[in-house]
Short mmCIF file of C-alpha atoms in Angstrom, two decimals:
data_model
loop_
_atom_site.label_atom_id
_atom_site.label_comp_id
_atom_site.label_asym_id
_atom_site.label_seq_id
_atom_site.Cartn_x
_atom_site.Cartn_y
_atom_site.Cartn_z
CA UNK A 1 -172.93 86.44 -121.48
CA UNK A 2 -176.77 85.79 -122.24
CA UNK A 3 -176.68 83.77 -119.79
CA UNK A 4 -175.87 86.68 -117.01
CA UNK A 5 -178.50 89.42 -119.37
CA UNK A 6 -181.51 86.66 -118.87
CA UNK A 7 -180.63 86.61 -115.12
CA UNK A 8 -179.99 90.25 -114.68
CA UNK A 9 -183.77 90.75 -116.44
CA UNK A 10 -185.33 88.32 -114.33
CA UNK A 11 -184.08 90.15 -111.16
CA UNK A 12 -184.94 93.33 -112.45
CA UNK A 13 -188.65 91.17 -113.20
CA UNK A 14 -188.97 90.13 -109.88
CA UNK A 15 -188.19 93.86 -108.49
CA UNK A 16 -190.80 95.27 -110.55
CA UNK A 17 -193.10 92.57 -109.93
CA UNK A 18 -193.05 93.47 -106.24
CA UNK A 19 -193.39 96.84 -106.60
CA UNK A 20 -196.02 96.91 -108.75
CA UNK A 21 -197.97 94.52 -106.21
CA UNK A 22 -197.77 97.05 -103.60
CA UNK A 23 -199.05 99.47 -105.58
CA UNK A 24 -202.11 97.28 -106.81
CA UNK A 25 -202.62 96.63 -103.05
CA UNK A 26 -202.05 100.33 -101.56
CA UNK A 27 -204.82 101.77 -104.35
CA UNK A 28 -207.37 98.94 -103.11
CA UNK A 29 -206.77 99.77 -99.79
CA UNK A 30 -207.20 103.35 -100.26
CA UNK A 31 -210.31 102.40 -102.50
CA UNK A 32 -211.92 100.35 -99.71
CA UNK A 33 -210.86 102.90 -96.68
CA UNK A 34 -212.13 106.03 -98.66
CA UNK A 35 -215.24 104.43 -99.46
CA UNK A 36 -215.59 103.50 -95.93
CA UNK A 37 -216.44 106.86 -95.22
CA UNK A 38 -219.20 107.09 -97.97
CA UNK A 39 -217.10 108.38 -100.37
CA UNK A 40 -216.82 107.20 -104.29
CA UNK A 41 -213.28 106.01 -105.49
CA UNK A 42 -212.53 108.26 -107.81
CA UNK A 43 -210.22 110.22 -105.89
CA UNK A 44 -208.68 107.29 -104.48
CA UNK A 45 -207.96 106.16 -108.45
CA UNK A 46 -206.80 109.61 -109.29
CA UNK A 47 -204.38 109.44 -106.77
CA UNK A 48 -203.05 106.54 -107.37
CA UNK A 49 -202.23 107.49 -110.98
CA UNK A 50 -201.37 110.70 -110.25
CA UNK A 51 -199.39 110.04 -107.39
CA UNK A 52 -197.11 106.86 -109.06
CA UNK A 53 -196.51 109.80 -111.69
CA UNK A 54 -195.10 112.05 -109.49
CA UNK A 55 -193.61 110.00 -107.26
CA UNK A 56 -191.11 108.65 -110.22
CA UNK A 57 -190.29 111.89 -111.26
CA UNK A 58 -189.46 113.36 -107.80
CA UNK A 59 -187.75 109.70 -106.49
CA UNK A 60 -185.53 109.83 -109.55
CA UNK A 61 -185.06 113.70 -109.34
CA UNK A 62 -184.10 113.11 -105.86
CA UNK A 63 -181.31 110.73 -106.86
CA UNK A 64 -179.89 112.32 -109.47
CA UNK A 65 -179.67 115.41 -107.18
CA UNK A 66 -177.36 113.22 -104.88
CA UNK A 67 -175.86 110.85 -106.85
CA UNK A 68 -175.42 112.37 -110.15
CA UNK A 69 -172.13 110.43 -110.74
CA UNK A 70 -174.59 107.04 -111.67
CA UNK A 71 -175.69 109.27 -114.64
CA UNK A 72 -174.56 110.19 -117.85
CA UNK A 73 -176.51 113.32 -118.21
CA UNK A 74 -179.50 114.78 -116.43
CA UNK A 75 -181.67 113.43 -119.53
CA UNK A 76 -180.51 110.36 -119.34
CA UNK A 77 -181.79 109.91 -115.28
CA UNK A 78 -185.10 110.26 -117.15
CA UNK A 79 -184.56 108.42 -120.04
CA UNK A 80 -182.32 105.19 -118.42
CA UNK A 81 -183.81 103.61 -116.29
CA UNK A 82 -181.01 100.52 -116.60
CA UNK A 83 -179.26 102.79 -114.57
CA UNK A 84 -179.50 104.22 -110.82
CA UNK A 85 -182.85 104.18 -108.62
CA UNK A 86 -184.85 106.22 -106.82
CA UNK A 87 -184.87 108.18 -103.51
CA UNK A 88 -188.30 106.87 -102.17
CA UNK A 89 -189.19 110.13 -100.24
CA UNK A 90 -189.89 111.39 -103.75
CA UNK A 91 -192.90 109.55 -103.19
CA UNK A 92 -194.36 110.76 -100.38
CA UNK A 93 -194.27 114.25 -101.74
CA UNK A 94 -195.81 112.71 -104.85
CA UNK A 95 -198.58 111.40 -103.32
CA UNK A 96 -199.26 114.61 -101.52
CA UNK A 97 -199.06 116.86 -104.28
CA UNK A 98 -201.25 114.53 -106.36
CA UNK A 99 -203.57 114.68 -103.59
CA UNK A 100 -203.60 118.44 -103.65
CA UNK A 101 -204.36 118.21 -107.47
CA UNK A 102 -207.53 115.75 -106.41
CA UNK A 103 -208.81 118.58 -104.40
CA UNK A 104 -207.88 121.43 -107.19
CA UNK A 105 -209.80 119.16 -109.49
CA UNK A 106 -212.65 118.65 -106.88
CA UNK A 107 -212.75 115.03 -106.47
CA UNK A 108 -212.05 114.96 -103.25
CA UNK A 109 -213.50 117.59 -100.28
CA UNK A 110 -210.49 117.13 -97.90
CA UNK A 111 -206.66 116.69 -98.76
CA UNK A 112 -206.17 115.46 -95.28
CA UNK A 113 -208.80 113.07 -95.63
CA UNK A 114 -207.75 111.27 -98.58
CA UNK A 115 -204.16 111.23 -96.73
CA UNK A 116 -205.97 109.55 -94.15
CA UNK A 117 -207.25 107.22 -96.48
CA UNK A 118 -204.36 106.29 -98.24
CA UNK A 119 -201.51 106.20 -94.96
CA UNK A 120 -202.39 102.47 -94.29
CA UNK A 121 -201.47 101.62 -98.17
CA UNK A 122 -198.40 104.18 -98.10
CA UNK A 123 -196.61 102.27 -95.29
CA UNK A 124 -198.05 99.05 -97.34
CA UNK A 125 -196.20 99.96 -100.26
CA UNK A 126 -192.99 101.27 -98.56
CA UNK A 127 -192.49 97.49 -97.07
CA UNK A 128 -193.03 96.10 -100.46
CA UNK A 129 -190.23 98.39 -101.92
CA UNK A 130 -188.34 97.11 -99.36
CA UNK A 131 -188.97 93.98 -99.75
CA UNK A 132 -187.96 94.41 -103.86
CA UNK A 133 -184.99 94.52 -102.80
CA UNK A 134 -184.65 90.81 -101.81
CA UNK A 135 -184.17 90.36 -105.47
CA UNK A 136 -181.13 93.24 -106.38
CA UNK A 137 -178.20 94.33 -104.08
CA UNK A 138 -179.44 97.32 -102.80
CA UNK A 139 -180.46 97.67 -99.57
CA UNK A 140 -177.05 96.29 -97.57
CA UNK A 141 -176.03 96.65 -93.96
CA UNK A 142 -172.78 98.14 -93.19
CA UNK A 143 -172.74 95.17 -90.56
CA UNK A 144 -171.03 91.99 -91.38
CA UNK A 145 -172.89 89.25 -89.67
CA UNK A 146 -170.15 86.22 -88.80
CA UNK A 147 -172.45 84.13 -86.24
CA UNK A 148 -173.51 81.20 -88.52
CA UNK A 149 -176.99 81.20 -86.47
CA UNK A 150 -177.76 84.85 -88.08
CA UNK A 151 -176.61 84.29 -91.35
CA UNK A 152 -179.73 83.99 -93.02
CA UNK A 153 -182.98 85.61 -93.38
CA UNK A 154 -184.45 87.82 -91.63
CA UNK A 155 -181.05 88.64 -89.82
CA UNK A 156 -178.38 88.80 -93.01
CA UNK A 157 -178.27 87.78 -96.58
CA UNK A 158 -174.83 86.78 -98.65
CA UNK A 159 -172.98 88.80 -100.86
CA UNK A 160 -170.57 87.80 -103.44
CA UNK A 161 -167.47 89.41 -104.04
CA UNK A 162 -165.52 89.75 -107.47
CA UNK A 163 -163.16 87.27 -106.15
CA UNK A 164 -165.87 85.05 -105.72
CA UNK A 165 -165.73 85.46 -101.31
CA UNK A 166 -168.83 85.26 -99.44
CA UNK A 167 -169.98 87.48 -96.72
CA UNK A 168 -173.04 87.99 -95.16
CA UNK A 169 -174.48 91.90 -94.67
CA UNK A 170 -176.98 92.59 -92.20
CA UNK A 171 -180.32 92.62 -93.95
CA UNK A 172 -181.68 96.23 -93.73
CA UNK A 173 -184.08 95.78 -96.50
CA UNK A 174 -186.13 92.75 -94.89
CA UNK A 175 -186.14 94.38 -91.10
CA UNK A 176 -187.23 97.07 -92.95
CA UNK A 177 -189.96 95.34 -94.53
CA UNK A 178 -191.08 93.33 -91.02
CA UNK A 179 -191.16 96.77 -89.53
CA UNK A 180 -192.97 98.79 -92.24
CA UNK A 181 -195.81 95.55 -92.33
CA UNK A 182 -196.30 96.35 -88.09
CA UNK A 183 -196.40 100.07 -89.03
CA UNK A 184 -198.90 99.32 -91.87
CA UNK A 185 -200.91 96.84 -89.60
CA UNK A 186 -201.13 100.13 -86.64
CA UNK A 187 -202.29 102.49 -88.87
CA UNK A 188 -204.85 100.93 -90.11
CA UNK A 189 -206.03 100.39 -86.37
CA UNK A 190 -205.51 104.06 -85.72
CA UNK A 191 -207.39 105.00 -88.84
CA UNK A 192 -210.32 102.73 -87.91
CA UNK A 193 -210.61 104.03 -84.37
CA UNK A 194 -209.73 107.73 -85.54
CA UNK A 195 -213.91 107.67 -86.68
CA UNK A 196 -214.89 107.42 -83.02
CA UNK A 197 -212.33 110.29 -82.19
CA UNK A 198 -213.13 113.56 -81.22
CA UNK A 199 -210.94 116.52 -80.98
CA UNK A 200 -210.99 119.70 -78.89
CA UNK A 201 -211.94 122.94 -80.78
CA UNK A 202 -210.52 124.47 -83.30
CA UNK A 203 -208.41 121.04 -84.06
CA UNK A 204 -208.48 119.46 -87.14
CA UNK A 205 -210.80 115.63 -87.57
CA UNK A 206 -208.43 115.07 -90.52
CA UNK A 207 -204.90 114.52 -91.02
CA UNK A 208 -204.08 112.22 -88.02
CA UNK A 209 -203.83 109.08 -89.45
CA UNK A 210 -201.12 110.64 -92.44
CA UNK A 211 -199.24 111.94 -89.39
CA UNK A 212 -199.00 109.13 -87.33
CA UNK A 213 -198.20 107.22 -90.38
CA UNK A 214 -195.54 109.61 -91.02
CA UNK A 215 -194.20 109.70 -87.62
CA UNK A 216 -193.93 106.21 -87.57
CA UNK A 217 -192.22 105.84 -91.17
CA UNK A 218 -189.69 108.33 -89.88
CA UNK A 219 -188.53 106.13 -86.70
CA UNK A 220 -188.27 103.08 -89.09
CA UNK A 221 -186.65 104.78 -92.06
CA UNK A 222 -183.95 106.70 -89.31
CA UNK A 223 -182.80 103.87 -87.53
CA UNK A 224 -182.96 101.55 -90.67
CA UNK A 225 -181.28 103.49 -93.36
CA UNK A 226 -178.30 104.21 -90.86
CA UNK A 227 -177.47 100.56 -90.98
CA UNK A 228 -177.57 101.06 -95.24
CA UNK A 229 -174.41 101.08 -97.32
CA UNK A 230 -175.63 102.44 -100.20
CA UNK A 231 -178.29 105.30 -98.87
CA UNK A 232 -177.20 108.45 -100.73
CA UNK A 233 -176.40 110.84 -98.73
CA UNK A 234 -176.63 114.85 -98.68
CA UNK A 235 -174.11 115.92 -101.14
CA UNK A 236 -175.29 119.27 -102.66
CA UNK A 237 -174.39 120.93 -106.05
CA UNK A 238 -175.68 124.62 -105.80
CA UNK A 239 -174.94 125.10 -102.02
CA UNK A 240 -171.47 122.69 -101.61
CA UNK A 241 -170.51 124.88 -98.69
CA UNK A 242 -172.92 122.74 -96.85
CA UNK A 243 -171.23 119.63 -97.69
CA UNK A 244 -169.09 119.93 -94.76
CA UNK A 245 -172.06 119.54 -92.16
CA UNK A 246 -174.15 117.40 -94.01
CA UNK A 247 -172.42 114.86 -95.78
CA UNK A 248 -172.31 111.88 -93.09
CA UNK A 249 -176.25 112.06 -93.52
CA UNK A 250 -178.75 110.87 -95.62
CA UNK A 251 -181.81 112.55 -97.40
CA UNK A 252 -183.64 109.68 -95.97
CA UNK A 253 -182.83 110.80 -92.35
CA UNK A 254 -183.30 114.70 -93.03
CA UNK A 255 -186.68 114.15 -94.46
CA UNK A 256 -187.74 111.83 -91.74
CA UNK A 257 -186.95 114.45 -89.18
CA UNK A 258 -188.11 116.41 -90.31
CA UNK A 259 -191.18 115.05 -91.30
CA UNK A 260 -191.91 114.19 -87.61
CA UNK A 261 -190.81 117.70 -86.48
CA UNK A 262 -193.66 119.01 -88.60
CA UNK A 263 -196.00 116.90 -87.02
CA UNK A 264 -194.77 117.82 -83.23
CA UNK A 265 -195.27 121.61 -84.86
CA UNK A 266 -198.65 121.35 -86.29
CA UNK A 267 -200.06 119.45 -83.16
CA UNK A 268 -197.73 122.04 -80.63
CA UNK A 269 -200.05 124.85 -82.40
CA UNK A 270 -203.17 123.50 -82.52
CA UNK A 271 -202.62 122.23 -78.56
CA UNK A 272 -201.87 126.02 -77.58
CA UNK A 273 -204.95 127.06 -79.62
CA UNK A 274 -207.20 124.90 -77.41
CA UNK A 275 -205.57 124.39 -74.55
CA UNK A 276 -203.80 127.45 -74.05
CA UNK A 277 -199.92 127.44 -73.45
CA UNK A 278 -198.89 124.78 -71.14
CA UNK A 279 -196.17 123.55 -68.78
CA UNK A 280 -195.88 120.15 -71.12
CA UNK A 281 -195.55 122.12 -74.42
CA UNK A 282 -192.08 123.39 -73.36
CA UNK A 283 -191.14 119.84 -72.43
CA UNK A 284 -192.44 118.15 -75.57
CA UNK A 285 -190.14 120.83 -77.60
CA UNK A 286 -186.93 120.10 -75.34
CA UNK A 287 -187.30 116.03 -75.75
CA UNK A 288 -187.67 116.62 -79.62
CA UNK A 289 -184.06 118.42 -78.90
CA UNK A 290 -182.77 115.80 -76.99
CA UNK A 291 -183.56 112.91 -79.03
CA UNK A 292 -182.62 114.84 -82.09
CA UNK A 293 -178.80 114.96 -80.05
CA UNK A 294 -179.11 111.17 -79.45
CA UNK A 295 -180.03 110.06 -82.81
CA UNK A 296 -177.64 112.49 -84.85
CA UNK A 297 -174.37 112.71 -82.30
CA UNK A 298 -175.02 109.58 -79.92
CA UNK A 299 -176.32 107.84 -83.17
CA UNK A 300 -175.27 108.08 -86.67
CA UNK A 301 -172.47 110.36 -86.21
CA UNK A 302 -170.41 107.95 -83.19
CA UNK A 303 -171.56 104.70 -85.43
CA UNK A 304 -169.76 106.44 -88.29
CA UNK A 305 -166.31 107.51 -86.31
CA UNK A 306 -166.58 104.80 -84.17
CA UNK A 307 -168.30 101.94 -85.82
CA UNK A 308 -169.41 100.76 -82.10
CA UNK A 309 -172.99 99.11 -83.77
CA UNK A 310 -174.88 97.70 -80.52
CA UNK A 311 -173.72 101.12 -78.14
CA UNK A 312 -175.07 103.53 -81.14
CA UNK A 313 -178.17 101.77 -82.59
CA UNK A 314 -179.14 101.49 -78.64
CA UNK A 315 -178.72 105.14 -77.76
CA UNK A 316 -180.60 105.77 -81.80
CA UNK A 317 -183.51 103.45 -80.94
CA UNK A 318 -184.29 105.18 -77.54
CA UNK A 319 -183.71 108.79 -78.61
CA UNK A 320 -186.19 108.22 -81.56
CA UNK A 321 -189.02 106.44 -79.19
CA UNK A 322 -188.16 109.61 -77.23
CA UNK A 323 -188.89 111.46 -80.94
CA UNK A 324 -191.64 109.75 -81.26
CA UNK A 325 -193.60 110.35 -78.07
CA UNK A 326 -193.02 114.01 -78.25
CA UNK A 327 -195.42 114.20 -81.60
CA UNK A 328 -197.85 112.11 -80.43
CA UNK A 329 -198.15 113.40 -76.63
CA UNK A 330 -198.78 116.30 -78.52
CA UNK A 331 -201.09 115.17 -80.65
CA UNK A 332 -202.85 113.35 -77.49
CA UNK A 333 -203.16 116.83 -75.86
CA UNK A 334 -205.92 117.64 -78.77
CA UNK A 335 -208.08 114.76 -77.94
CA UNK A 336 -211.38 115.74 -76.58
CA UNK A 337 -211.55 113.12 -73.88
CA UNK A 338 -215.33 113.53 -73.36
CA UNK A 339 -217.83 110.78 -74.27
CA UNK A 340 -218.30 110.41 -77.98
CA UNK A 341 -221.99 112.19 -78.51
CA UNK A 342 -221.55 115.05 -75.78
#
C-alpha cells in the first residue's frame, strides 16, 4: 500500500514538475518579448502571478461546474486538490483578466500588447500541460490503436485495466503537445514580423499576435479534444434544459469556437471600417458557417453515432482549416500592403 502512495506522489511530482516548467518558461518568454519592445518587465511579472492565480481558480471553477460528481462539496473543489483537475480554458480567461488588472494598475499601456507579448508563452505552456499528462491517465483517445507499429509514442500509449489487460489508446495528450510546440514556434514568427506590420486606418497595431494565437489554439484544441475520453463535456446545472443540445460537446470545443468566431468578428468590423463593405466579407461569414456544419455534424456529432474515426476526423480537419482561413483572410484584409515607411 505505501508502495502504490510513493508512486501515486511521484506521478503527481512529475505532473507538477512539468507544469510548473512551462510556466517558468512562458513568464521568460513574455519577459524577453515585452522587453523587446522597450518595455520593463514588470507587467510581464505581474501577469504571470496574477494570471497563474486566476487561472486556478477559473480552471477548477470550470470543472466543478461540469463535473461536480468528482467533488464532495463546492469547498472542497477548492480545498482538494487530490481530487479532480482543471478545465484549462480557465486559463486563458485568467490571463486576460490579469492582464486587464496590469492596465487598471498602470503597468502596462496596452492590454493587447502585453497579449501580444505573452501568446508565444501561452501556446508554450498549453503543450507543456499537455505534455503533464504523459505522467497521469488523463488525456486518452477514444481510439484503440491494435497495429503493433503504432503502439507507442507519439501514436498511442498503454493502459492497464483492473483485470490487469493491456490496451493501447491513441495518445491525444502528446499530438497535442507536438502540435501546440508548431503553434508556439508560428507565433512567435508572427509576433516578430507583426513589428514590421502595418495596418490600414482605423485598425488596431495590437492584438494580432493573441488572435492568431487563439485561432490557432482553437483548431488544435477542436480536433484534439474530440479524440479525448475524459474531456468534460457541457452538462449544465442552472439551465439543464440545454442539456439536450449540448451534451455530446465539450467546453473545450465551445470556447474554441468561439474564441475564433470572435476573432473573424473583430477583424469582419474593423475590415468594413476601412475597407468599406465588401463582396469577400459575406463569403468569409458563410465559410465560418460551413465549417462550423463540418466540424459539429460531419465531425464530432457522426464520430459519436457512428464511431467512423478516419471519415469524421477528415471532414473535422478540413472544415476547421476552412475555420481557420476565414479569421485570418479577414484579418489579412486589414493589412496595409504599402511599403513599410510610406
Amino acid at each position: 500500500m505505501d508502495y502504490v502512495l510513493d508512486l501515486d506522489f511521484a506521478v503527481f511530482r512529475m505532473s507538477a514538475v512539468t507544469i510548473s516548467l512551462g510556466i517558468l518558461l512562458a513568464v521568460l518568454i513574455t519577459c524577453a518579448l515585452y522587453a523587446r519592445r522597450g518595455e520593463g518587465i514588470t507587467a510581464p511579472l505581474a501577469l504571470g502571478v496574477m494570471g497563474l492565480l486566476f487561472g486556478v481558480v477559473f480552471g477548477r471553477f470550470l470543472h466543478w461546474y461540469f463535473t461536480g460528481e468528482v467533488y464532495a462539496s463546492f469547498a472542497a473543489a477548492f480545498t482538494d486538490f487530490d481530487r479532480g483537475s482543471f478545465c484549462l480554458q480557465g486559463m486563458f480567461l485568467g490571463v486576460w483578466l490579469a492582464a486587464f488588472l496590469a492596465k487598471k494598475l498602470r503597468l502596462t499601456g496596452s492590454v493587447k500588447g502585453l497579449l501580444d507579448a505573452a501568446a508565444p508563452g501561452l501556446c508554450l505552456l498549453v503543450a507543456f500541460i499537455r505534455l503533464s499528462a504523459l505522467f497521469n491517465t488523463t488525456c486518452r483517445g477514444r481510439i484503440t490503436i491494435k497495429t503493433p507499429l503504432f503502439q507507442r509514442l507519439p501514436f498511442s500509449v498503454a493502459s492497464v485495466d483492473a483485470a490487469g489487460n493491456v490496451t493501447y489508446r491513441f495518445a491525444s495528450f502528446f499530438i497535442a503537445f507536438l502540435l501546440m510546440l508548431a503553434v508556439t514556434a508560428v507565433v512567435w514568427r508572427f509576433y516578430l514580423d507583426d513589428e514590421e506590420r502595418w495596418m490600414k486606418w482605423p485598425c488596431a497595431g495590437d492584438g494580432n499576435t493573441i488572435h492568431m494565437a487563439l485561432v490557432l489554439y482553437g483548431v488544435v484544441e477542436i480536433i484534439m479534444d474530440s479524440t479525448r475520453n475524459d474531456s468534460p463535456l457541457m452538462h449544465f446545472r442552472l439551465i439543464s434544459q440545454l442539456n439536450k443540445f449540448s451534451a455530446f460537446i465539450s467546453l473545450a470545443q465551445i470556447f474554441a469556437a468561439v474564441a475564433i468566431l470572435c476573432v473573424l468578428i473583430y477583424y469582419s468590423r474593423m475590415s468594413i471600417k476601412a475597407n468599406g463593405f465588401r463582396w469577400y466579407h459575406p463569403l468569409l461569414w458563410l465559410g465560418f458557417l460551413v465549417s462550423l456544419f463540418g466540424v459539429g455534424k460531419l465531425g464530432e456529432y457522426n464520430v459519436q453515432r457512428y464511431a467512423t474515426y478516419a471519415k469524421c476526423y477528415a471532414w473535422m480537419g478540413a472544415s476547421l482549416i476552412l475555420m481557420a482561413a476565414t479569421a485570418i483572410l479577414a484579418w489579412k484584409s486589414c493589412l496595409d500592403t504599402g511599403e513599410y515607411g510610406e
